[in-house]
Coordinates of N, CA and C in Angstrom, one line a residue:
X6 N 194.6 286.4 114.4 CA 195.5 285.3 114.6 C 194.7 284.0 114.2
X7 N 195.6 283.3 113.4 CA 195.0 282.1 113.2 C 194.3 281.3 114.4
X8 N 193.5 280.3 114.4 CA 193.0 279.4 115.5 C 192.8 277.9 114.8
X9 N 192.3 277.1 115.8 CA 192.4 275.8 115.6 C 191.5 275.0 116.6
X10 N 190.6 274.8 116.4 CA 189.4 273.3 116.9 C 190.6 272.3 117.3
X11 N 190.5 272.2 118.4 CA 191.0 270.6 119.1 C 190.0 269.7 120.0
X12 N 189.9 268.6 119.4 CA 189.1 267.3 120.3 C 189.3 266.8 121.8
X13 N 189.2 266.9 122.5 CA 189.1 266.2 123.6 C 188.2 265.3 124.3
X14 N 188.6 264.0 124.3 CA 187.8 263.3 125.4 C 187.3 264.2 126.3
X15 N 185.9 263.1 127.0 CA 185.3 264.0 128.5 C 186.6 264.1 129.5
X16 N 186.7 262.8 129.4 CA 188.4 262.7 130.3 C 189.1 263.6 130.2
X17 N 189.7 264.0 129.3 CA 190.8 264.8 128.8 C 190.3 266.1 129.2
X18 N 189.1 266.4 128.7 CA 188.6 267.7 129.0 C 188.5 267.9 130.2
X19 N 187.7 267.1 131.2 CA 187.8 267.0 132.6 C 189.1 267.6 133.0
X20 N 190.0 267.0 132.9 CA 191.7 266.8 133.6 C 192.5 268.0 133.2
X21 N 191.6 268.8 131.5 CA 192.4 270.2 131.6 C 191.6 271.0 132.0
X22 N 190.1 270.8 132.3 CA 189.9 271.6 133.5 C 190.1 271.8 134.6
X23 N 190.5 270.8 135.8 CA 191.3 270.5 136.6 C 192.5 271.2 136.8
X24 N 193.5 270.8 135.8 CA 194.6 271.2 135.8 C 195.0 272.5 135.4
X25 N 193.9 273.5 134.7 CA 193.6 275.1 134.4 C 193.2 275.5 135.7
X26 N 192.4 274.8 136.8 CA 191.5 275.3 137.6 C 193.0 275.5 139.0
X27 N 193.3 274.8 139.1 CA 195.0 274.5 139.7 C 195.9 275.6 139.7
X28 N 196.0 275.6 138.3 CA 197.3 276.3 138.2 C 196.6 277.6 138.1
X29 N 195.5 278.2 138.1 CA 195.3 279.9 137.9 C 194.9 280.1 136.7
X30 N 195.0 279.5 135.6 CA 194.8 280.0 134.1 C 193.4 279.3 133.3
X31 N 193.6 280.1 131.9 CA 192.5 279.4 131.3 C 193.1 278.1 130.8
X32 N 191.7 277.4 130.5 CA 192.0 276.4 129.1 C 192.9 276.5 128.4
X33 N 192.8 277.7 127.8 CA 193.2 278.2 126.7 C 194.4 278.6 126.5
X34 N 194.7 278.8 127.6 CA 196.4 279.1 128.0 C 197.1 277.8 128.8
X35 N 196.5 277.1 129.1 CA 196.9 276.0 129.4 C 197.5 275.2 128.2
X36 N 196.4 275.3 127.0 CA 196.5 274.4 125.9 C 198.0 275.2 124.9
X37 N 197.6 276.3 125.0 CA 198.6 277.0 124.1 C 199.9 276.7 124.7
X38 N 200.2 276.9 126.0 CA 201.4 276.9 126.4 C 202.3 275.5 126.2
X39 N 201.2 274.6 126.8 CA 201.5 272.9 126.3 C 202.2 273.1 124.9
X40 N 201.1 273.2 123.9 CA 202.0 273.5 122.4 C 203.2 274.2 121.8
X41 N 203.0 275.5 122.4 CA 204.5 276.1 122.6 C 205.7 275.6 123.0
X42 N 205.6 274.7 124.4 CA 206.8 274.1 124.6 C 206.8 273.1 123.7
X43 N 205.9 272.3 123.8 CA 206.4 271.2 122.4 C 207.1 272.0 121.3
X44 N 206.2 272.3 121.0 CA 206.6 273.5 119.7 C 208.7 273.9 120.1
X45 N 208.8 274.2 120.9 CA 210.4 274.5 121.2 C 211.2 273.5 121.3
X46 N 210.6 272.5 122.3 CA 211.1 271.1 122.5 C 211.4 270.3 121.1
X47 N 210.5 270.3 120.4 CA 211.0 269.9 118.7 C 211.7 270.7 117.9
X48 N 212.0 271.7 118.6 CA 212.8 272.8 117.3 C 214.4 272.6 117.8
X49 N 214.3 272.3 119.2 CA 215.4 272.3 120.0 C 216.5 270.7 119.8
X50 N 215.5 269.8 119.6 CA 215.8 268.1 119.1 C 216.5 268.1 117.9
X51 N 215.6 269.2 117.0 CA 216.3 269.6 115.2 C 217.6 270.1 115.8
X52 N 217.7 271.0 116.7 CA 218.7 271.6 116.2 C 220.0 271.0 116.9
X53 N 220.0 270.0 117.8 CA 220.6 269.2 118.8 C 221.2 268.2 117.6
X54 N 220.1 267.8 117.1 CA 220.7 266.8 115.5 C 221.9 267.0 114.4
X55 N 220.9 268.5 114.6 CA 221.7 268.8 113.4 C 223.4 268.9 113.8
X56 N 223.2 269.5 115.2 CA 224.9 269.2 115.8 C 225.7 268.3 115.9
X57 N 224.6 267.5 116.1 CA 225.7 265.8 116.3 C 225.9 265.7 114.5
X58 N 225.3 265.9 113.8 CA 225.4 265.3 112.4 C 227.1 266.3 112.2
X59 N 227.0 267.4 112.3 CA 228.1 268.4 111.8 C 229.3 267.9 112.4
X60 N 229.3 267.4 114.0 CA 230.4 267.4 114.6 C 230.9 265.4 114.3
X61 N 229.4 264.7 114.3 CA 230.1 263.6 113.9 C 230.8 263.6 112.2
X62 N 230.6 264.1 111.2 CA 231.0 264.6 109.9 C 232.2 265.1 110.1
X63 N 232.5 265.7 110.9 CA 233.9 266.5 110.9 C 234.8 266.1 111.9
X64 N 234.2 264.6 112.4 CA 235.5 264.1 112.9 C 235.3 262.3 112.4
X65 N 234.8 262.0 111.3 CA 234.4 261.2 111.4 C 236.1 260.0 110.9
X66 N 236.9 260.6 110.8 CA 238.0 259.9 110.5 C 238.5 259.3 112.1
X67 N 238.2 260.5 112.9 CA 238.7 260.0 114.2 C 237.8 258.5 114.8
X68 N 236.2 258.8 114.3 CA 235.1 257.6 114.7 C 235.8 256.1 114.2
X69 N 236.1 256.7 112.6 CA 236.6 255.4 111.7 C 237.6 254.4 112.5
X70 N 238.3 255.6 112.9 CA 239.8 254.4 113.6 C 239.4 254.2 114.7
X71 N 238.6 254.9 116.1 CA 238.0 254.3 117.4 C 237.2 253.4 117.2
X72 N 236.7 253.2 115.7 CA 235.2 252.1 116.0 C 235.4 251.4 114.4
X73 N 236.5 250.6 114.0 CA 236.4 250.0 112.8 C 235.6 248.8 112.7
X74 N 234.8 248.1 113.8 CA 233.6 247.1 113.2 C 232.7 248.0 112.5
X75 N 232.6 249.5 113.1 CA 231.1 250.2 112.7 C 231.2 250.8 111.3
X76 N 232.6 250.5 110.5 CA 232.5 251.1 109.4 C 231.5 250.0 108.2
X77 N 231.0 250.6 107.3 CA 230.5 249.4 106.7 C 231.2 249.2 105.0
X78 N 231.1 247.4 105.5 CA 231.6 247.1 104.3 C 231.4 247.3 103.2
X79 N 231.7 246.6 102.2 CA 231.4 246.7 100.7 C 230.1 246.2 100.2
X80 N 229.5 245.1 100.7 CA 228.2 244.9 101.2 C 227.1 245.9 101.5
X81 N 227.7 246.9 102.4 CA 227.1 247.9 103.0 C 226.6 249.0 102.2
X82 N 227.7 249.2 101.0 CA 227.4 250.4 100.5 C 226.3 250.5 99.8
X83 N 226.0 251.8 99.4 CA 224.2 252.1 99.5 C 223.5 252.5 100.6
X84 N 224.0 251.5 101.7 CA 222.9 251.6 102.9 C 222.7 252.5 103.8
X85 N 221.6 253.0 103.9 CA 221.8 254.0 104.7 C 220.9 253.7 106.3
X86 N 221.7 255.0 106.8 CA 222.2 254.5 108.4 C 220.7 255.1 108.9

């Protein structure tokens, strides 16, 4: 399995010692697990986006007529949002 060198302050390093020493686990599973959730937490943000983009697109005629300041003028065109 791949691996990966990470930096830590004494601080930091202190505080995931601490906080491994706490919870029952290693470092090392402390660190991994942190990343994993991020790791999901950003995959989960993509895929939340990508919903609002599909469902705002496919009603976007309905947005047009509830929100006509927000459409943009002729000025506007090109610009992106």
């Amino acid at each position: 399995m791949p691996a990966l060198n990470v930096e830590f302050s004494d601080r930091e390093l202190e505080d995931l010692r601490q906080i491994a020493k706490e919870r029952g686990t290693s470092m090392k599973a402390l660190v991994r697990e942190a990343a994993a959730a991020d790791i999901a937490r950003h995959r989960a943000l993509q895929e939340g986006a990508e919903a609002f983009r599909r469902f705002f697109a496919s009603h976007a005629d309905e947005f047009a007529a509830a929100f006509p300041e927000d459409e943009p003028t002729a000025k506007d065109e090109g610009r992106v949002a």
